[in-house]
């Protein structure tokens, strides 16, 4: 039981820590101190649902309907490209954000409304076809090799997601000292734009 849980925790962390659209979004919200914990919980809950789908065997149903993955792939590519353009606009726009202690507190009061932030988070999660390949198919397949302990494996993977996103959201605020100038925020948004566009291209580029 403990071995299965530890295996799920290790594999879950190894899959989730890689830089991606979801992680960058959580990081940015954490740095802004804007609904960071809510975003982290939505990401972890989404992963928990997908892991449960994979472990329960429903992943085989998705595998039998490949056009669903293709639809998610194209929708995800369009969404990521739009997000990349918006990040690029923020990077190139004069008067980009500055984050100091006072600004961070103000952002908590006057930041973006919760609903649009959560909808963006859900789109970055559920429109990413890699989340189905990694979380549903891969984790689900490995979990089922643990037989009767497969749900303990799933619990470990779910715990990995919760721990990672919580740490990313809450720990990101400590980066504020390096983001106290408009130039720093423009660099951050520039990096986000490049990564998001690269991910969008990778989703539709012929392999």
mmCIF file of N, CA, C and O in Angstrom, residues 47-150:
data_model
loop_
_atom_site.group_PDB
_atom_site.id
_atom_site.type_symbol
_atom_site.label_atom_id
_atom_site.label_comp_id
_atom_site.label_asym_id
_atom_site.label_seq_id
_atom_site.Cartn_x
_atom_site.Cartn_y
_atom_site.Cartn_z
ATOM 1 N N UNK A 47 -6.769 17.534 -12.018
ATOM 2 C CA UNK A 47 -5.879 16.371 -12.112
ATOM 3 C C UNK A 47 -6.482 15.162 -11.400
ATOM 4 O O UNK A 47 -6.388 14.031 -11.885
ATOM 5 N N UNK A 48 -7.089 15.402 -10.238
ATOM 6 C CA UNK A 48 -7.683 14.292 -9.491
ATOM 7 C C UNK A 48 -8.785 13.620 -10.306
ATOM 8 O O UNK A 48 -8.888 12.383 -10.349
ATOM 9 N N UNK A 49 -9.612 14.412 -10.991
ATOM 10 C CA UNK A 49 -10.676 13.856 -11.827
ATOM 11 C C UNK A 49 -10.086 13.033 -12.968
ATOM 12 O O UNK A 49 -10.526 11.906 -13.245
ATOM 13 N N UNK A 50 -9.067 13.583 -13.621
ATOM 14 C CA UNK A 50 -8.456 12.893 -14.756
ATOM 15 C C UNK A 50 -7.755 11.604 -14.318
ATOM 16 O O UNK A 50 -7.798 10.589 -15.023
ATOM 17 N N UNK A 51 -7.091 11.651 -13.165
ATOM 18 C CA UNK A 51 -6.432 10.445 -12.650
ATOM 19 C C UNK A 51 -7.473 9.381 -12.342
ATOM 20 O O UNK A 51 -7.299 8.198 -12.669
ATOM 21 N N UNK A 52 -8.580 9.786 -11.718
ATOM 22 C CA UNK A 52 -9.649 8.832 -11.401
ATOM 23 C C UNK A 52 -10.223 8.221 -12.671
ATOM 24 O O UNK A 52 -10.539 7.022 -12.715
ATOM 25 N N UNK A 53 -10.358 9.042 -13.718
ATOM 26 C CA UNK A 53 -10.858 8.526 -15.001
ATOM 27 C C UNK A 53 -9.911 7.459 -15.544
ATOM 28 O O UNK A 53 -10.345 6.390 -16.003
ATOM 29 N N UNK A 54 -8.613 7.744 -15.483
ATOM 30 C CA UNK A 54 -7.643 6.784 -15.991
ATOM 31 C C UNK A 54 -7.618 5.496 -15.195
ATOM 32 O O UNK A 54 -7.599 4.393 -15.764
ATOM 33 N N UNK A 55 -7.643 5.599 -13.874
ATOM 34 C CA UNK A 55 -7.563 4.416 -13.019
ATOM 35 C C UNK A 55 -8.840 3.579 -13.117
ATOM 36 O O UNK A 55 -8.796 2.347 -13.044
ATOM 37 N N UNK A 56 -9.968 4.226 -13.320
ATOM 38 C CA UNK A 56 -11.236 3.498 -13.396
ATOM 39 C C UNK A 56 -11.402 2.741 -14.696
ATOM 40 O O UNK A 56 -12.323 1.937 -14.837
ATOM 41 N N UNK A 57 -10.520 3.001 -15.661
ATOM 42 C CA UNK A 57 -10.621 2.299 -16.941
ATOM 43 C C UNK A 57 -11.346 3.082 -18.004
ATOM 44 O O UNK A 57 -11.402 2.651 -19.164
ATOM 45 N N UNK A 58 -11.889 4.262 -17.654
ATOM 46 C CA UNK A 58 -12.588 5.057 -18.651
ATOM 47 C C UNK A 58 -11.636 5.648 -19.685
ATOM 48 O O UNK A 58 -12.065 6.085 -20.744
ATOM 49 N N UNK A 59 -10.333 5.649 -19.351
ATOM 50 C CA UNK A 59 -9.356 6.125 -20.321
ATOM 51 C C UNK A 59 -9.382 5.307 -21.594
ATOM 52 O O UNK A 59 -9.102 5.816 -22.682
ATOM 53 N N UNK A 60 -9.723 4.026 -21.480
ATOM 54 C CA UNK A 60 -9.818 3.168 -22.669
ATOM 55 C C UNK A 60 -10.924 3.654 -23.597
ATOM 56 O O UNK A 60 -10.827 3.527 -24.820
ATOM 57 N N UNK A 61 -11.983 4.207 -23.020
ATOM 58 C CA UNK A 61 -13.077 4.743 -23.834
ATOM 59 C C UNK A 61 -12.589 5.941 -24.641
ATOM 60 O O UNK A 61 -12.875 6.071 -25.845
ATOM 61 N N UNK A 62 -11.833 6.836 -23.980
ATOM 62 C CA UNK A 62 -11.275 7.989 -24.686
ATOM 63 C C UNK A 62 -10.312 7.545 -25.780
ATOM 64 O O UNK A 62 -10.271 8.122 -26.863
ATOM 65 N N UNK A 63 -9.550 6.493 -25.489
ATOM 66 C CA UNK A 63 -8.595 5.983 -26.469
ATOM 67 C C UNK A 63 -9.311 5.443 -27.702
ATOM 68 O O UNK A 63 -8.777 5.478 -28.810
ATOM 69 N N UNK A 64 -10.525 4.953 -27.512
ATOM 70 C CA UNK A 64 -11.295 4.393 -28.621
ATOM 71 C C UNK A 64 -11.948 5.476 -29.471
ATOM 72 O O UNK A 64 -12.494 5.196 -30.534
ATOM 73 N N UNK A 65 -11.928 6.727 -29.001
ATOM 74 C CA UNK A 65 -12.514 7.847 -29.750
ATOM 75 C C UNK A 65 -11.422 8.888 -29.977
ATOM 76 O O UNK A 65 -11.408 9.947 -29.332
ATOM 77 N N UNK A 66 -10.479 8.608 -30.872
ATOM 78 C CA UNK A 66 -9.305 9.480 -31.030
ATOM 79 C C UNK A 66 -9.629 10.899 -31.469
ATOM 80 O O UNK A 66 -8.845 11.814 -31.219
ATOM 81 N N UNK A 67 -10.780 11.108 -32.112
ATOM 82 C CA UNK A 67 -11.082 12.457 -32.568
ATOM 83 C C UNK A 67 -11.280 13.426 -31.403
ATOM 84 O O UNK A 67 -11.109 14.644 -31.573
ATOM 85 N N UNK A 68 -11.618 12.903 -30.215
ATOM 86 C CA UNK A 68 -11.744 13.781 -29.056
ATOM 87 C C UNK A 68 -10.399 14.410 -28.701
ATOM 88 O O UNK A 68 -10.320 15.594 -28.375
ATOM 89 N N UNK A 69 -9.338 13.606 -28.778
ATOM 90 C CA UNK A 69 -7.996 14.130 -28.497
ATOM 91 C C UNK A 69 -7.583 15.132 -29.563
ATOM 92 O O UNK A 69 -6.990 16.175 -29.274
ATOM 93 N N UNK A 70 -7.930 14.837 -30.834
ATOM 94 C CA UNK A 70 -7.603 15.773 -31.912
ATOM 95 C C UNK A 70 -8.336 17.100 -31.734
ATOM 96 O O UNK A 70 -7.770 18.171 -31.962
ATOM 97 N N UNK A 71 -9.608 17.024 -31.325
ATOM 98 C CA UNK A 71 -10.374 18.240 -31.093
ATOM 99 C C UNK A 71 -9.750 19.072 -29.969
ATOM 100 O O UNK A 71 -9.619 20.301 -30.079
ATOM 101 N N UNK A 72 -9.356 18.397 -28.893
ATOM 102 C CA UNK A 72 -8.700 19.094 -27.783
ATOM 103 C C UNK A 72 -7.368 19.684 -28.225
ATOM 104 O O UNK A 72 -6.987 20.784 -27.789
ATOM 105 N N UNK A 73 -6.661 18.977 -29.095
ATOM 106 C CA UNK A 73 -5.353 19.438 -29.564
ATOM 107 C C UNK A 73 -5.485 20.761 -30.326
ATOM 108 O O UNK A 73 -4.747 21.719 -30.068
ATOM 109 N N UNK A 74 -6.436 20.840 -31.253
ATOM 110 C CA UNK A 74 -6.601 22.062 -32.037
ATOM 111 C C UNK A 74 -7.180 23.201 -31.203
ATOM 112 O O UNK A 74 -6.747 24.349 -31.321
ATOM 113 N N UNK A 75 -8.153 22.880 -30.371
ATOM 114 C CA UNK A 75 -8.718 23.915 -29.504
ATOM 115 C C UNK A 75 -7.654 24.449 -28.553
ATOM 116 O O UNK A 75 -7.565 25.662 -28.309
ATOM 117 N N UNK A 76 -6.837 23.546 -28.017
ATOM 118 C CA UNK A 76 -5.773 23.959 -27.117
ATOM 119 C C UNK A 76 -4.736 24.824 -27.814
ATOM 120 O O UNK A 76 -4.240 25.807 -27.248
ATOM 121 N N UNK A 77 -4.404 24.473 -29.058
ATOM 122 C CA UNK A 77 -3.416 25.252 -29.809
ATOM 123 C C UNK A 77 -3.919 26.673 -30.044
ATOM 124 O O UNK A 77 -3.164 27.645 -29.886
ATOM 125 N N UNK A 78 -5.193 26.811 -30.409
ATOM 126 C CA UNK A 78 -5.765 28.146 -30.644
ATOM 127 C C UNK A 78 -5.763 28.952 -29.349
ATOM 128 O O UNK A 78 -5.371 30.124 -29.328
ATOM 129 N N UNK A 79 -6.190 28.316 -28.266
ATOM 130 C CA UNK A 79 -6.251 29.028 -26.989
ATOM 131 C C UNK A 79 -4.860 29.476 -26.547
ATOM 132 O O UNK A 79 -4.673 30.617 -26.103
ATOM 133 N N UNK A 80 -3.871 28.590 -26.656
ATOM 134 C CA UNK A 80 -2.513 28.940 -26.247
ATOM 135 C C UNK A 80 -1.944 30.056 -27.116
ATOM 136 O O UNK A 80 -1.224 30.932 -26.612
ATOM 137 N N UNK A 81 -2.245 30.030 -28.407
ATOM 138 C CA UNK A 81 -1.750 31.080 -29.295
ATOM 139 C C UNK A 81 -2.343 32.438 -28.901
ATOM 140 O O UNK A 81 -1.629 33.447 -28.875
ATOM 141 N N UNK A 82 -3.641 32.464 -28.593
ATOM 142 C CA UNK A 82 -4.281 33.712 -28.164
ATOM 143 C C UNK A 82 -3.669 34.191 -26.853
ATOM 144 O O UNK A 82 -3.364 35.381 -26.681
ATOM 145 N N UNK A 83 -3.464 33.269 -25.918
ATOM 146 C CA UNK A 83 -2.859 33.642 -24.632
ATOM 147 C C UNK A 83 -1.444 34.183 -24.853
ATOM 148 O O UNK A 83 -1.025 35.148 -24.201
ATOM 149 N N UNK A 84 -0.702 33.585 -25.791
ATOM 150 C CA UNK A 84 0.656 34.045 -26.091
ATOM 151 C C UNK A 84 0.643 35.463 -26.646
ATOM 152 O O UNK A 84 1.484 36.294 -26.287
ATOM 153 N N UNK A 85 -0.304 35.750 -27.519
ATOM 154 C CA UNK A 85 -0.418 37.097 -28.081
ATOM 155 C C UNK A 85 -0.733 38.119 -26.985
ATOM 156 O O UNK A 85 -0.152 39.211 -26.952
ATOM 157 N N UNK A 86 -1.629 37.768 -26.073
ATOM 158 C CA UNK A 86 -1.961 38.677 -24.971
ATOM 159 C C UNK A 86 -0.746 38.916 -24.073
ATOM 160 O O UNK A 86 -0.501 40.044 -23.623
ATOM 161 N N UNK A 87 0.023 37.856 -23.800
ATOM 162 C CA UNK A 87 1.227 38.008 -22.984
ATOM 163 C C UNK A 87 2.254 38.881 -23.708
ATOM 164 O O UNK A 87 2.939 39.705 -23.090
ATOM 165 N N UNK A 88 2.365 38.704 -25.035
ATOM 166 C CA UNK A 88 3.300 39.513 -25.814
ATOM 167 C C UNK A 88 2.888 40.983 -25.780
ATOM 168 O O UNK A 88 3.737 41.871 -25.683
ATOM 169 N N UNK A 89 1.577 41.232 -25.847
ATOM 170 C CA UNK A 89 1.096 42.618 -25.755
ATOM 171 C C UNK A 89 1.468 43.232 -24.407
ATOM 172 O O UNK A 89 1.888 44.386 -24.335
ATOM 173 N N UNK A 90 1.301 42.457 -23.334
ATOM 174 C CA UNK A 90 1.681 42.974 -22.014
ATOM 175 C C UNK A 90 3.173 43.251 -21.955
ATOM 176 O O UNK A 90 3.619 44.215 -21.323
ATOM 177 N N UNK A 91 3.960 42.392 -22.610
ATOM 178 C CA UNK A 91 5.408 42.551 -22.579
ATOM 179 C C UNK A 91 5.856 43.802 -23.340
ATOM 180 O O UNK A 91 6.795 44.490 -22.924
ATOM 181 N N UNK A 92 5.190 44.089 -24.449
ATOM 182 C CA UNK A 92 5.596 45.208 -25.300
ATOM 183 C C UNK A 92 4.952 46.525 -24.894
ATOM 184 O O UNK A 92 5.416 47.589 -25.300
ATOM 185 N N UNK A 93 3.881 46.446 -24.083
ATOM 186 C CA UNK A 93 3.141 47.645 -23.714
ATOM 187 C C UNK A 93 3.905 48.457 -22.674
ATOM 188 O O UNK A 93 4.332 47.906 -21.655
ATOM 189 N N UNK A 94 4.074 49.752 -22.879
ATOM 190 C CA UNK A 94 4.712 50.582 -21.842
ATOM 191 C C UNK A 94 3.876 50.571 -20.569
ATOM 192 O O UNK A 94 2.652 50.448 -20.599
ATOM 193 N N UNK A 95 4.559 50.698 -19.448
ATOM 194 C CA UNK A 95 3.853 50.757 -18.176
ATOM 195 C C UNK A 95 3.350 49.406 -17.729
ATOM 196 O O UNK A 95 2.255 49.283 -17.203
ATOM 197 N N UNK A 96 4.158 48.369 -17.972
ATOM 198 C CA UNK A 96 3.768 47.037 -17.529
ATOM 199 C C UNK A 96 3.694 47.005 -16.015
ATOM 200 O O UNK A 96 4.097 47.929 -15.321
ATOM 201 N N UNK A 97 3.203 45.865 -15.477
ATOM 202 C CA UNK A 97 2.951 45.771 -14.049
ATOM 203 C C UNK A 97 4.227 45.879 -13.220
ATOM 204 O O UNK A 97 5.296 45.473 -13.632
ATOM 205 N N UNK A 98 4.079 46.437 -12.044
ATOM 206 C CA UNK A 98 5.149 46.466 -11.059
ATOM 207 C C UNK A 98 4.616 45.787 -9.814
ATOM 208 O O UNK A 98 3.478 46.014 -9.428
ATOM 209 N N UNK A 99 5.435 44.967 -9.218
ATOM 210 C CA UNK A 99 4.965 44.259 -8.029
ATOM 211 C C UNK A 99 5.897 44.554 -6.867
ATOM 212 O O UNK A 99 7.024 44.103 -6.828
ATOM 213 N N UNK A 100 5.415 45.367 -5.924
ATOM 214 C CA UNK A 100 6.102 45.513 -4.652
ATOM 215 C C UNK A 100 5.105 45.130 -3.574
ATOM 216 O O UNK A 100 4.004 44.686 -3.865
ATOM 217 N N UNK A 101 5.465 45.302 -2.335
ATOM 218 C CA UNK A 101 4.576 44.844 -1.268
ATOM 219 C C UNK A 101 3.229 45.559 -1.333
ATOM 220 O O UNK A 101 2.168 44.950 -1.214
ATOM 221 N N UNK A 102 3.261 46.875 -1.524
ATOM 222 C CA UNK A 102 2.012 47.614 -1.589
ATOM 223 C C UNK A 102 1.195 47.249 -2.816
ATOM 224 O O UNK A 102 -0.013 47.090 -2.739
ATOM 225 N N UNK A 103 1.863 47.105 -3.958
ATOM 226 C CA UNK A 103 1.148 46.754 -5.180
ATOM 227 C C UNK A 103 0.542 45.375 -5.080
ATOM 228 O O UNK A 103 -0.525 45.112 -5.619
ATOM 229 N N UNK A 104 1.223 44.468 -4.433
ATOM 230 C CA UNK A 104 0.690 43.112 -4.285
ATOM 231 C C UNK A 104 -0.586 43.124 -3.470
ATOM 232 O O UNK A 104 -1.554 42.438 -3.801
ATOM 233 N N UNK A 105 -0.602 43.911 -2.392
ATOM 234 C CA UNK A 105 -1.821 43.986 -1.586
ATOM 235 C C UNK A 105 -2.954 44.620 -2.394
ATOM 236 O O UNK A 105 -4.105 44.206 -2.322
ATOM 237 N N UNK A 106 -2.593 45.642 -3.194
ATOM 238 C CA UNK A 106 -3.607 46.288 -4.013
ATOM 239 C C UNK A 106 -4.150 45.330 -5.062
ATOM 240 O O UNK A 106 -5.333 45.315 -5.359
ATOM 241 N N UNK A 107 -3.266 44.501 -5.612
ATOM 242 C CA UNK A 107 -3.703 43.531 -6.618
ATOM 243 C C UNK A 107 -4.718 42.583 -6.025
ATOM 244 O O UNK A 107 -5.639 42.140 -6.704
ATOM 245 N N UNK A 108 -4.564 42.249 -4.762
ATOM 246 C CA UNK A 108 -5.521 41.358 -4.117
ATOM 247 C C UNK A 108 -6.892 41.988 -4.011
ATOM 248 O O UNK A 108 -7.898 41.287 -3.993
ATOM 249 N N UNK A 109 -6.946 43.316 -3.977
ATOM 250 C CA UNK A 109 -8.241 43.996 -3.852
ATOM 251 C C UNK A 109 -8.809 44.388 -5.207
ATOM 252 O O UNK A 109 -10.005 44.405 -5.395
ATOM 253 N N UNK A 110 -7.930 44.712 -6.165
ATOM 254 C CA UNK A 110 -8.427 45.251 -7.425
ATOM 255 C C UNK A 110 -8.021 44.394 -8.605
ATOM 256 O O UNK A 110 -8.017 44.840 -9.736
ATOM 257 N N UNK A 111 -7.665 43.153 -8.373
ATOM 258 C CA UNK A 111 -7.232 42.283 -9.447
ATOM 259 C C UNK A 111 -8.393 41.829 -10.310
ATOM 260 O O UNK A 111 -9.529 42.257 -10.156
ATOM 261 N N UNK A 112 -8.071 40.939 -11.232
ATOM 262 C CA UNK A 112 -9.096 40.404 -12.122
ATOM 263 C C UNK A 112 -10.143 39.651 -11.312
ATOM 264 O O UNK A 112 -9.840 39.058 -10.281
ATOM 265 N N UNK A 113 -11.403 39.658 -11.771
ATOM 266 C CA UNK A 113 -12.447 38.888 -11.085
ATOM 267 C C UNK A 113 -12.098 37.407 -11.048
ATOM 268 O O UNK A 113 -11.389 36.893 -11.919
ATOM 269 N N UNK A 114 -12.616 36.721 -10.051
ATOM 270 C CA UNK A 114 -12.278 35.316 -9.858
ATOM 271 C C UNK A 114 -12.727 34.439 -11.026
ATOM 272 O O UNK A 114 -11.972 33.579 -11.490
ATOM 273 N N UNK A 115 -13.949 34.639 -11.522
ATOM 274 C CA UNK A 115 -14.500 33.736 -12.541
ATOM 275 C C UNK A 115 -13.665 33.691 -13.820
ATOM 276 O O UNK A 115 -13.333 32.598 -14.299
ATOM 277 N N UNK A 116 -13.294 34.838 -14.422
ATOM 278 C CA UNK A 116 -12.461 34.762 -15.632
ATOM 279 C C UNK A 116 -11.118 34.070 -15.388
ATOM 280 O O UNK A 116 -10.620 33.354 -16.258
ATOM 281 N N UNK A 117 -10.544 34.304 -14.213
ATOM 282 C CA UNK A 117 -9.269 33.649 -13.888
ATOM 283 C C UNK A 117 -9.442 32.140 -13.842
ATOM 284 O O UNK A 117 -8.632 31.386 -14.402
ATOM 285 N N UNK A 118 -10.496 31.665 -13.181
ATOM 286 C CA UNK A 118 -10.728 30.225 -13.079
ATOM 287 C C UNK A 118 -11.080 29.618 -14.433
ATOM 288 O O UNK A 118 -10.668 28.483 -14.734
ATOM 289 N N UNK A 119 -11.819 30.346 -15.262
ATOM 290 C CA UNK A 119 -12.150 29.833 -16.596
ATOM 291 C C UNK A 119 -10.892 29.708 -17.451
ATOM 292 O O UNK A 119 -10.746 28.736 -18.210
ATOM 293 N N UNK A 120 -9.993 30.662 -17.329
ATOM 294 C CA UNK A 120 -8.718 30.565 -18.047
ATOM 295 C C UNK A 120 -7.928 29.364 -17.566
ATOM 296 O O UNK A 120 -7.350 28.606 -18.364
ATOM 297 N N UNK A 121 -7.907 29.167 -16.264
ATOM 298 C CA UNK A 121 -7.207 28.022 -15.685
ATOM 299 C C UNK A 121 -7.798 26.702 -16.198
ATOM 300 O O UNK A 121 -7.065 25.775 -16.570
ATOM 301 N N UNK A 122 -9.111 26.608 -16.224
ATOM 302 C CA UNK A 122 -9.776 25.395 -16.708
ATOM 303 C C UNK A 122 -9.477 25.154 -18.182
ATOM 304 O O UNK A 122 -9.255 24.007 -18.602
ATOM 305 N N UNK A 123 -9.446 26.220 -18.976
ATOM 306 C CA UNK A 123 -9.142 26.067 -20.393
ATOM 307 C C UNK A 123 -7.714 25.583 -20.601
ATOM 308 O O UNK A 123 -7.460 24.684 -21.412
ATOM 309 N N UNK A 124 -6.763 26.157 -19.862
ATOM 310 C CA UNK A 124 -5.367 25.740 -19.987
ATOM 311 C C UNK A 124 -5.186 24.285 -19.572
ATOM 312 O O UNK A 124 -4.281 23.601 -20.059
ATOM 313 N N UNK A 125 -6.034 23.806 -18.684
ATOM 314 C CA UNK A 125 -5.937 22.430 -18.204
ATOM 315 C C UNK A 125 -6.636 21.458 -19.141
ATOM 316 O O UNK A 125 -6.033 20.498 -19.634
ATOM 317 N N UNK A 126 -7.902 21.705 -19.423
ATOM 318 C CA UNK A 126 -8.725 20.724 -20.133
ATOM 319 C C UNK A 126 -8.576 20.772 -21.644
ATOM 320 O O UNK A 126 -8.984 19.827 -22.336
ATOM 321 N N UNK A 127 -8.022 21.855 -22.199
ATOM 322 C CA UNK A 127 -7.790 21.921 -23.638
ATOM 323 C C UNK A 127 -6.376 21.495 -24.011
ATOM 324 O O UNK A 127 -5.971 21.656 -25.157
ATOM 325 N N UNK A 128 -5.651 20.966 -23.053
ATOM 326 C CA UNK A 128 -4.292 20.486 -23.315
ATOM 327 C C UNK A 128 -4.329 18.971 -23.524
ATOM 328 O O UNK A 128 -4.569 18.225 -22.571
ATOM 329 N N UNK A 129 -4.112 18.495 -24.737
ATOM 330 C CA UNK A 129 -4.196 17.043 -24.974
ATOM 331 C C UNK A 129 -3.144 16.251 -24.216
ATOM 332 O O UNK A 129 -3.339 15.070 -23.926
ATOM 333 N N UNK A 130 -2.022 16.901 -23.860
ATOM 334 C CA UNK A 130 -0.986 16.180 -23.114
ATOM 335 C C UNK A 130 -1.485 15.751 -21.743
ATOM 336 O O UNK A 130 -1.002 14.760 -21.183
ATOM 337 N N UNK A 131 -2.448 16.488 -21.197
ATOM 338 C CA UNK A 131 -2.965 16.114 -19.880
ATOM 339 C C UNK A 131 -3.707 14.780 -19.960
ATOM 340 O O UNK A 131 -3.696 13.992 -19.017
ATOM 341 N N UNK A 132 -4.311 14.499 -21.106
ATOM 342 C CA UNK A 132 -5.001 13.221 -21.267
ATOM 343 C C UNK A 132 -3.996 12.091 -21.484
ATOM 344 O O UNK A 132 -4.157 10.989 -20.953
ATOM 345 N N UNK A 133 -2.951 12.389 -22.270
ATOM 346 C CA UNK A 133 -1.944 11.360 -22.531
ATOM 347 C C UNK A 133 -1.184 11.003 -21.259
ATOM 348 O O UNK A 133 -0.957 9.822 -20.967
ATOM 349 N N UNK A 134 -0.794 12.023 -20.491
ATOM 350 C CA UNK A 134 0.005 11.790 -19.286
ATOM 351 C C UNK A 134 -0.852 11.328 -18.113
ATOM 352 O O UNK A 134 -0.563 10.320 -17.468
ATOM 353 N N UNK A 135 -1.912 12.084 -17.845
ATOM 354 C CA UNK A 135 -2.682 11.842 -16.626
ATOM 355 C C UNK A 135 -3.658 10.679 -16.768
ATOM 356 O O UNK A 135 -3.748 9.824 -15.891
ATOM 357 N N UNK A 136 -4.387 10.649 -17.882
ATOM 358 C CA UNK A 136 -5.389 9.593 -18.046
ATOM 359 C C UNK A 136 -4.751 8.295 -18.509
ATOM 360 O O UNK A 136 -4.880 7.244 -17.862
ATOM 361 N N UNK A 137 -4.040 8.333 -19.628
ATOM 362 C CA UNK A 137 -3.527 7.098 -20.209
ATOM 363 C C UNK A 137 -2.309 6.553 -19.462
ATOM 364 O O UNK A 137 -2.281 5.398 -19.050
ATOM 365 N N UNK A 138 -1.277 7.397 -19.282
ATOM 366 C CA UNK A 138 -0.038 6.908 -18.675
ATOM 367 C C UNK A 138 -0.234 6.566 -17.202
ATOM 368 O O UNK A 138 0.042 5.440 -16.767
ATOM 369 N N UNK A 139 -0.718 7.537 -16.426
ATOM 370 C CA UNK A 139 -0.924 7.260 -15.005
ATOM 371 C C UNK A 139 -1.954 6.149 -14.791
ATOM 372 O O UNK A 139 -1.783 5.296 -13.916
ATOM 373 N N UNK A 140 -2.995 6.152 -15.615
ATOM 374 C CA UNK A 140 -4.002 5.104 -15.493
ATOM 375 C C UNK A 140 -3.437 3.728 -15.794
ATOM 376 O O UNK A 140 -3.726 2.757 -15.078
ATOM 377 N N UNK A 141 -2.598 3.643 -16.817
ATOM 378 C CA UNK A 141 -1.990 2.352 -17.176
ATOM 379 C C UNK A 141 -1.062 1.851 -16.083
ATOM 380 O O UNK A 141 -1.099 0.681 -15.704
ATOM 381 N N UNK A 142 -0.216 2.764 -15.576
ATOM 382 C CA UNK A 142 0.723 2.357 -14.526
ATOM 383 C C UNK A 142 -0.032 1.989 -13.249
ATOM 384 O O UNK A 142 0.317 1.018 -12.568
ATOM 385 N N UNK A 143 -1.061 2.753 -12.925
ATOM 386 C CA UNK A 143 -1.843 2.470 -11.715
ATOM 387 C C UNK A 143 -2.424 1.065 -11.762
ATOM 388 O O UNK A 143 -2.430 0.341 -10.752
ATOM 389 N N UNK A 144 -2.899 0.661 -12.919
ATOM 390 C CA UNK A 144 -3.538 -0.648 -13.016
ATOM 391 C C UNK A 144 -2.553 -1.809 -12.920
ATOM 392 O O UNK A 144 -2.969 -2.947 -12.717
ATOM 393 N N UNK A 145 -1.260 -1.522 -13.028
ATOM 394 C CA UNK A 145 -0.272 -2.577 -12.788
ATOM 395 C C UNK A 145 -0.127 -2.868 -11.293
ATOM 396 O O UNK A 145 0.501 -3.858 -10.917
ATOM 397 N N UNK A 146 -0.691 -1.997 -10.448
ATOM 398 C CA UNK A 146 -0.614 -2.195 -9.002
ATOM 399 C C UNK A 146 -1.797 -3.000 -8.470
ATOM 400 O O UNK A 146 -1.932 -3.161 -7.254
ATOM 401 N N UNK A 147 -2.636 -3.481 -9.369
ATOM 402 C CA UNK A 147 -3.724 -4.363 -8.979
ATOM 403 C C UNK A 147 -4.647 -3.763 -7.942
ATOM 404 O O UNK A 147 -5.188 -2.675 -8.126
ATOM 405 N N UNK A 148 -4.814 -4.477 -6.834
ATOM 406 C CA UNK A 148 -5.750 -4.038 -5.789
ATOM 407 C C UNK A 148 -5.323 -2.727 -5.139
ATOM 408 O O UNK A 148 -6.146 -2.049 -4.504
ATOM 409 N N UNK A 149 -4.060 -2.363 -5.281
ATOM 410 C CA UNK A 149 -3.551 -1.130 -4.676
ATOM 411 C C UNK A 149 -3.549 0.042 -5.658
ATOM 412 O O UNK A 149 -2.913 1.065 -5.388
ATOM 413 N N UNK A 150 -4.247 -0.124 -6.798
ATOM 414 C CA UNK A 150 -4.176 0.923 -7.822
ATOM 415 C C UNK A 150 -4.742 2.256 -7.331
ATOM 416 O O UNK A 150 -4.259 3.326 -7.725
#
